[in-house]
Amino acid sequence: MLSHDEYAAHDAVGLAALVRDGQATSADLVAAARARLVEVNPRINAVVTELDPPVRDPGASADAPFAGVPFLLKDLGQDLAGHPTSGGSRSMVDVPAVDNAEVVDRWLAAGLVVLGKTNTPELGAKGVTEPAAHGPSRNPWDLDRTPGGSSGGSAAAVAAGVVPCAAASDGGGSIRIPASACGLVGLKAGRGLLPVGPTVGETISGTTVDGVLSRTVRDTAAMLDVLAGASEVQPFLPAPPAESYAAEVGRDPGRLRIAVCSASRITPEVHPEAVAAVRRAADLLAAQGHDVVELDEQPVDDEALAQDFLTSWFVHCARSVADFRARSGAGDEGFEPDTLLMAALGRATSATDYVAAVENRHLHVRRLAAFHRDHDLLLTPTTATPPPRVGQFDLPAAAVLGQRALLRAKVAGLLRFTPLVQQLIRENLGWVPYTQLANLTGRPAISLPLHRTPEGLPMGVQLVGRLGSEGLLLRLAAQLEDAAPWAHLRPAL
């Protein structure tokens, strides 16, 4: 069997090459991944469902791009037929999925071997991964810290060396936030490029996309090639790239004009390490010959955008809770109080207010498009602070009791007409104010692990591009990876 050091020395592309060249078998890789999982999962709680035997596509060809490589699915939206997708909720832990999600079929066809499913907050609703159903995931770089969310379990598993890359999804930053917290690469593709289905044609009105968390840019690019292209149930037909995304890695991105901004109206006092992360990235970009300009404020009002984001989210949360109830028969005891409160706020939102929040996205799109006429990319911190401590956002016991009393009295929805929503913006988005922009506007964005705090905690920077700029983002990401390598860094776990 491969030792952990031998296994972890390769990314997913490298492990697939070992199998193709006969230097290792898929069984060797799976055994190494399982051994590492047994060693670290009790400490990081990244994987909440183990599949034994692991799931693979018997029809996948031996020369599939990732044939034999161990992989993990996120336990949210990535259905695997016959196995539960809990969505981090106690209500769904025993409800098996009927069909594979389209993205799962594509990962299996690529030859990946699914070992299990990773932890996520209930309904993916938070930037930390601490569901009541499975307990908190922990950051391999500091076990007292969060790995972020909602793809926190996947990020922790990759950072800890269980798998070279793992499935993720992003509806408001849920790929990029964990990438930043765990020192990984996280790309959110633009709207419509990646498949959905078979049960839905869009997820959260098109704001959510699937993807992966990885240690290397080439893994991210090759995984994008596996997924890119619409499914038959989608409302849009994306324009395919002229060549593969993998071919973009190593190409010269050309001389780019990149605007840098760490300011946020949601979080006026950004942590000095977030500012330092952006400054280091800006210096690296300038050293590569790019034109870097400073902005005093974001091109889109992030506080107004957050209001629209949460208005939409509350409504979709209400719909998701109703769906989980119908499928599982669960009552209120199947859900966390925070989730029930958000659902109540969604039910209290009028149809006109919801439509207005959706329509406001077009205003945000126009403003960002105007910015991109003069700038190729926007550079921001990925998060406004280092990864918070596990439990940092837990409500006091008295507040939880108050939530439950409001829910029992069925008046929680009236809180929408109080300052509660502004409070939720500050509390839930205060450390992650930058990422929702790409989701609501449908633009691609990538987080790169270019900074470490004095304590050794990773912090990423985010680059947001125009529609269709995934290839450019990958070219520039590879240039920065070459200038300031990160894949060799490992937590002392």
C-alpha positions as a printed Julia matrix, in Angstrom:
493×3 Matrix{Float64}:
   0.0    0.0     0.0
   1.12   3.55   -0.67
   2.28   5.43    2.4
   0.43   8.63    3.18
   3.44  10.7     2.14
   3.58   8.92   -1.23
  -0.18   9.3    -1.73
  -0.35  12.95   -0.64
   2.59  13.93   -2.84
   0.28  13.77   -5.88
  -2.76  15.78   -6.86
  -5.71  14.08   -8.58
  -4.19  14.45  -12.05
  -0.97  12.92  -10.73
  -2.74  10.0    -9.02
  -4.66   9.22  -12.22
  -1.35   9.15  -14.1
   0.04   6.63  -11.58
  -2.91   4.32  -12.27
  -2.66   4.71  -16.07
   1.09   4.04  -16.01
   0.71   0.96  -13.83
   2.69   2.43  -10.93
  -0.31   2.05   -8.61
  -3.77   0.55   -8.69
  -7.05   2.16   -7.77
  -7.17  -0.25   -4.82
  -3.84   1.18   -3.64
  -5.2    4.72   -3.79
  -8.47   3.84   -2.08
  -6.61   2.01    0.69
  -4.36   5.03    1.26
  -7.35   7.37    1.35
  -9.23   5.14    3.78
  -6.22   4.83    6.06
  -5.88   8.61    6.18
  -9.62   8.99    6.8
  -9.47   6.61    9.77
  -6.5    8.56   11.12
  -7.85  12.11   10.88
 -11.64  12.06   10.65
 -12.19  11.67   14.41
 -10.41  15.01   14.8
 -11.79  16.98   11.85
 -15.25  15.4    11.35
 -15.08  16.0     7.61
 -16.81  12.85    6.33
 -20.25  12.05    7.74
 -21.12   9.07    5.52
 -18.64   6.39    4.49
 -19.49   4.14    1.55
 -18.25   0.58    1.81
 -17.69  -0.65   -0.8
 -16.95   2.67   -2.46
 -19.13   3.68   -5.41
 -17.72   3.71   -8.92
 -19.18   3.64  -12.42
 -18.69   0.14  -13.82
 -18.9    1.6   -17.32
 -16.12   4.17  -16.8
 -13.24   3.52  -19.17
  -9.73   2.79  -17.95
  -8.5    5.93  -19.7
 -11.12   8.2   -18.11
  -9.38  11.36  -16.86
  -9.59  10.43  -13.16
  -9.86   6.64  -13.36
  -9.3    5.11   -9.94
  -8.88   8.36   -7.97
 -10.62   8.56   -4.55
 -13.26  11.27   -4.24
 -15.85  12.6    -1.8
 -19.29  14.08   -2.49
 -20.81  16.93   -0.53
 -23.85  15.89    1.5
 -25.96  18.64   -0.04
 -27.58  18.56   -3.48
 -25.2   15.9    -4.82
 -27.54  12.92   -4.76
 -26.21   9.39   -5.04
 -29.05   6.95   -5.73
 -29.84   4.67   -2.83
 -27.94   6.77   -0.28
 -29.24   9.66    1.84
 -28.42  13.26    1.07
 -29.08  14.84    4.44
 -28.3   18.44    3.54
 -26.95  18.68    7.09
 -30.46  18.18    8.45
 -31.68  15.62   10.97
 -34.88  15.45    8.93
 -33.16  13.76    5.97
 -30.45  11.54    7.42
 -32.43   8.36    6.64
 -34.08   9.35    3.35
 -32.3    7.75    0.36
 -32.01   9.6    -2.94
 -33.89   8.15   -5.89
 -31.59   9.28   -8.71
 -28.02  10.41   -9.15
 -27.51  14.12   -9.6
 -26.18  15.0   -13.04
 -22.86  16.19  -11.59
 -22.48  12.9    -9.73
 -22.98  10.96  -12.96
 -20.27  13.06  -14.63
 -17.82  12.54  -11.77
 -18.44   8.8   -11.84
 -18.06   8.68  -15.63
 -14.69  10.43  -15.17
 -13.55   7.39  -13.22
 -13.64   8.85   -9.71
 -14.24   6.45   -6.83
 -16.66   7.85   -4.24
 -15.67   6.98   -0.68
 -18.31   8.98    1.17
 -20.09  12.28    1.71
 -18.84  15.35    3.52
 -20.25  17.51    6.29
 -22.25  20.67    5.56
 -24.37  23.11    7.6
 -28.11  22.57    7.46
 -29.31  23.51    3.96
 -25.85  24.98    3.32
 -27.07  28.1     5.05
 -23.94  29.27    6.84
 -20.3   30.09    6.19
 -19.32  27.63    8.93
 -19.93  23.86    9.05
 -21.5   23.1    12.43
 -24.77  21.21   11.88
 -26.66  19.74   14.83
 -27.15  16.57   12.77
 -23.45  15.7    12.48
 -21.52  18.08   14.71
 -18.89  20.63   13.67
 -16.14  20.08   11.16
 -12.75  21.43   12.18
  -9.96  23.1    10.27
  -6.86  20.88    9.86
  -4.64  23.95   10.24
  -6.11  24.69   13.69
  -8.64  22.31   15.18
 -10.21  25.13   17.21
 -11.12  26.92   13.96
 -13.8   26.38   11.35
 -12.94  25.11    7.87
 -15.61  27.49    6.6
 -18.84  26.52    4.89
 -20.92  25.34    3.45
 -18.42  22.97    1.78
 -16.42  22.82    5.0
 -16.27  19.05    5.26
 -14.89  18.76    1.74
 -12.29  21.45    2.4
 -11.17  19.82    5.65
 -10.84  16.43    3.94
  -8.69  17.83    1.12
  -6.52  19.94    3.43
  -5.98  16.9     5.67
  -4.9   14.76    2.71
  -7.8   12.31    2.67
  -8.49  12.98   -1.02
  -6.69  15.27   -3.48
  -9.89  17.1    -4.34
 -13.51  16.83   -3.27
 -16.93  17.9    -4.45
 -18.31  21.25   -3.35
 -21.0   23.74   -4.27
 -21.35  27.51   -4.03
 -24.51  29.58   -3.57
 -22.98  32.56   -1.78
 -19.32  31.66   -1.37
 -19.53  28.04   -0.24
 -16.58  26.91   -2.39
 -14.43  29.99   -2.0
 -14.89  30.53    1.76
 -13.65  27.01    2.7
 -10.88  27.32    0.11
  -9.67  30.42    1.91
  -9.98  28.89    5.38
  -8.17  25.68    4.46
  -5.5   26.87    2.01
  -7.04  25.46   -1.17
  -8.07  26.47   -4.68
 -11.77  27.12   -5.11
 -13.4   28.12   -8.4
 -17.04  29.12   -8.71
 -17.9   28.86  -12.39
 -20.19  31.35  -14.1
 -23.92  30.82  -14.26
 -25.12  28.2   -16.72
 -21.73  26.65  -17.52
 -22.12  23.59  -15.29
 -24.99  21.09  -15.26
 -27.91  20.76  -12.89
 -30.64  18.15  -12.72
 -32.35  15.87  -13.04
 -34.82  17.2   -10.45
 -34.22  20.95  -10.96
 -33.31  23.21  -13.85
 -31.77  25.9   -11.66
 -30.71  25.93   -8.01
 -31.71  28.99   -5.95
 -32.65  30.87   -9.11
 -29.33  30.09  -10.75
 -27.07  31.46   -8.02
 -25.71  28.06   -6.97
 -23.19  25.97   -8.9
 -21.3   22.76   -8.17
 -17.54  22.4    -8.36
 -14.57  21.12   -6.4
 -12.01  22.11   -3.81
  -8.45  21.15   -4.72
  -4.81  21.74   -3.88
  -3.72  22.64   -7.43
  -4.93  24.79  -10.28
  -4.5   21.96  -12.76
  -6.9   19.75  -10.74
  -9.45  22.56  -10.69
  -9.11  23.03  -14.45
  -9.32  19.33  -15.27
 -12.37  18.93  -13.01
 -14.01  21.85  -14.8
 -13.55  19.96  -18.06
 -15.33  16.97  -16.5
 -18.37  19.03  -15.51
 -18.67  21.78  -18.13
 -21.7   21.67  -20.39
 -25.43  21.98  -19.82
 -27.75  19.08  -19.08
 -31.0   18.54  -20.95
 -33.12  20.08  -18.18
 -31.32  23.43  -18.08
 -32.82  26.68  -19.37
 -29.51  27.87  -20.84
 -26.98  26.53  -23.35
 -23.49  27.74  -22.42
 -20.88  28.52  -25.02
 -18.13  25.89  -24.72
 -14.49  27.0   -24.63
 -12.46  26.66  -27.81
 -10.15  24.21  -26.02
 -10.13  22.36  -22.74
  -9.8   24.25  -19.47
  -6.83  22.05  -18.6
  -5.04  23.51  -21.64
  -5.34  26.98  -20.1
  -2.95  26.08  -17.27
   0.52  27.34  -18.18
  -0.63  29.76  -20.85
   0.37  33.4   -20.57
  -2.65  35.41  -19.35
  -1.26  38.53  -21.01
  -0.98  41.89  -19.33
  -4.13  42.48  -17.29
  -5.65  45.5   -15.59
  -6.69  44.39  -12.12
  -8.54  46.52   -9.57
  -7.87  45.86   -5.89
 -10.34  46.61   -3.11
 -10.67  45.35    0.46
 -13.33  47.87    1.56
 -16.75  46.59    2.61
 -19.85  48.4     3.8
 -20.95  45.26    5.62
 -17.64  45.06    7.47
 -16.13  48.56    7.72
 -13.22  47.32    9.87
 -11.64  44.56    7.79
  -9.06  42.46    9.64
  -5.46  43.55    8.97
  -4.57  40.05    7.75
  -7.25  40.24    5.05
  -5.76  43.53    3.89
  -2.28  41.98    4.01
  -3.48  39.06    1.9
  -4.7   41.4    -0.81
  -1.57  43.53   -0.64
   0.65  40.46   -1.1
  -1.44  39.29   -4.05
  -1.31  42.77   -5.6
   2.48  42.81   -5.26
   2.7   39.37   -6.9
   0.48  40.53   -9.76
   2.53  43.67  -10.29
   5.71  41.59  -10.31
   4.2   39.5   -13.13
   3.74  42.67  -15.19
   0.04  43.33  -14.6
  -1.41  46.79  -14.06
  -2.8   46.97  -10.53
  -5.04  49.85   -9.48
  -6.57  50.63   -6.09
 -10.29  51.21   -5.53
 -11.69  53.0    -2.49
 -14.98  51.1    -2.64
 -16.47  48.02   -4.26
 -17.99  48.45   -7.73
 -21.29  47.15   -6.3
 -22.76  48.17   -2.93
 -22.19  44.96   -0.98
 -24.65  45.88    1.77
 -27.51  46.39   -0.7
 -26.49  43.23   -2.52
 -26.51  41.3     0.79
 -30.06  42.48    1.46
 -31.17  41.08   -1.9
 -29.16  37.91   -1.33
 -30.76  37.19    2.05
 -34.27  38.07    0.89
 -33.96  35.45   -1.84
 -32.27  32.99    0.48
 -35.01  33.19    3.13
 -37.68  32.39    0.54
 -35.72  29.45   -0.82
 -35.05  28.27    2.73
 -38.79  28.19    3.37
 -39.29  26.16    0.21
 -36.49  23.75    1.12
 -37.86  23.17    4.61
 -41.29  22.45    3.13
 -39.71  20.01    0.67
 -37.74  18.22    3.41
 -40.89  17.96    5.53
 -42.83  16.44    2.64
 -40.12  13.91    1.83
 -39.26  12.88    5.38
 -42.41  13.5     7.39
 -40.31  15.41    9.93
 -41.76  18.05   12.22
 -39.98  21.02   13.74
 -37.76  18.68   15.74
 -36.06  17.69   12.49
 -34.64  21.19   11.95
 -32.4   23.63   13.75
 -34.06  26.75   15.24
 -31.99  29.05   13.01
 -33.27  27.22    9.93
 -36.88  27.42   11.08
 -36.46  31.12   11.81
 -35.06  31.78    8.32
 -37.9   29.77    6.81
 -40.4   31.85    8.78
 -38.78  35.03    7.46
 -39.1   33.59    3.95
 -42.8   32.84    4.39
 -43.3   36.41    5.63
 -41.69  37.83    2.47
 -44.23  39.06   -0.04
 -44.12  37.9    -3.64
 -43.41  41.45   -4.8
 -40.5   41.84   -2.36
 -39.04  38.55   -3.52
 -39.35  39.49   -7.2
 -37.83  42.89   -6.45
 -34.8   41.2    -4.85
 -34.39  38.96   -7.9
 -34.82  41.88  -10.3
 -32.25  43.91   -8.36
 -29.66  41.41   -9.55
 -29.85  43.03  -12.97
 -28.81  46.34  -11.41
 -25.85  44.65   -9.75
 -24.96  42.96  -13.06
 -24.98  46.29  -14.91
 -22.75  47.91  -12.32
 -20.28  45.06  -12.39
 -20.34  45.01  -16.2
 -19.52  48.71  -16.24
 -16.57  48.0   -13.93
 -15.33  45.23  -16.24
 -15.29  47.56  -19.24
 -12.2   49.19  -17.72
 -10.78  46.33  -15.61
 -10.16  42.71  -16.47
 -10.53  41.44  -12.91
 -11.53  42.5    -9.42
  -9.23  41.41   -6.56
 -10.62  41.27   -3.01
  -9.98  39.29    0.14
 -11.98  36.07    0.09
 -12.9   36.6     3.74
 -12.73  39.69    5.94
 -11.17  37.83    8.88
  -9.14  34.68    9.54
 -11.23  31.52   10.07
 -13.43  31.98   13.17
 -13.32  29.62   16.11
 -15.73  26.69   16.16
 -18.86  27.78   18.04
 -18.07  31.48   17.72
 -21.49  32.19   16.17
 -23.51  30.01   18.53
 -26.44  31.84   20.08
 -26.63  32.07   23.88
 -29.01  29.56   25.44
 -31.49  32.32   26.27
 -31.6   33.45   22.66
 -32.25  29.89   21.46
 -35.13  29.58   23.92
 -36.48  32.88   22.63
 -36.29  31.62   19.03
 -38.21  28.49   19.94
 -40.88  30.5    21.76
 -41.38  32.72   18.72
 -41.63  29.68   16.45
 -44.17  28.0    18.71
 -46.21  31.2    18.76
 -45.95  31.34   14.94
 -44.96  35.01   14.97
 -41.29  34.62   14.0
 -42.04  35.84   10.48
 -42.98  39.24   11.84
 -39.33  39.73   12.76
 -38.76  40.52    9.11
 -40.22  43.93    9.85
 -37.69  44.6    12.64
 -33.91  45.23   12.42
 -33.36  41.45   12.52
 -32.4   41.15    8.84
 -29.69  43.79    9.23
 -28.48  41.93   12.3
 -28.36  38.68   10.31
 -26.34  40.41    7.59
 -23.79  41.59   10.14
 -23.6   38.29   12.03
 -23.71  35.81    9.14
 -21.94  37.79    6.42
 -19.65  39.93    8.56
 -16.64  37.67    8.05
 -17.6   36.79    4.44
 -18.89  39.99    2.78
 -17.11  39.59   -0.57
 -18.3   36.35   -2.1
 -22.04  36.88   -2.75
 -21.28  39.34   -5.56
 -20.24  36.62   -8.01
 -23.28  34.48   -7.19
 -25.92  37.15   -7.65
 -24.32  38.47  -10.84
 -23.52  35.0   -12.2
 -19.85  35.82  -12.74
 -16.98  33.35  -12.29
 -14.68  33.85   -9.31
 -11.75  31.98   -7.82
 -10.11  31.94   -4.39
  -6.37  31.3    -4.22
  -4.37  30.46   -1.05
  -1.74  33.18   -1.27
  -1.47  34.24    2.38
  -0.77  32.85    5.84
  -1.31  34.71    9.1
   1.54  34.87   11.65
  -0.19  31.92   13.37
  -0.03  29.92   10.14
  -3.73  30.13    9.26
  -4.48  30.22    5.53
  -6.3   33.18    4.04
  -7.25  33.42    0.39
  -7.78  36.19   -2.11
 -10.63  36.3    -4.6
 -10.54  37.23   -8.27
 -13.85  38.01  -10.02
 -14.01  38.05  -13.8
 -16.38  38.79  -16.66
 -18.85  36.25  -17.96
 -16.96  33.46  -19.68
 -13.62  34.31  -18.09
 -13.03  30.94  -16.43
 -10.11  30.3   -18.78
  -8.52  33.65  -17.95
  -8.93  33.02  -14.22
  -7.22  29.65  -14.57
  -4.35  31.1   -16.61
  -3.73  33.8   -14.03
  -4.18  31.39  -11.11
  -1.54  29.08  -12.59
   0.81  32.04  -13.05
   0.39  32.97   -9.38
   0.75  29.33   -8.3
   4.07  29.2   -10.12
   5.21  32.47   -8.56
   4.16  31.58   -5.0
   3.62  27.78   -4.74
   1.27  26.47   -2.07
   0.47  22.81   -2.84
   3.46  21.55   -0.83
   2.19  23.16    2.38
   0.61  20.67    4.8
  -1.05  21.12    8.21
   0.69  19.4    11.11
  -2.24  17.07   11.74
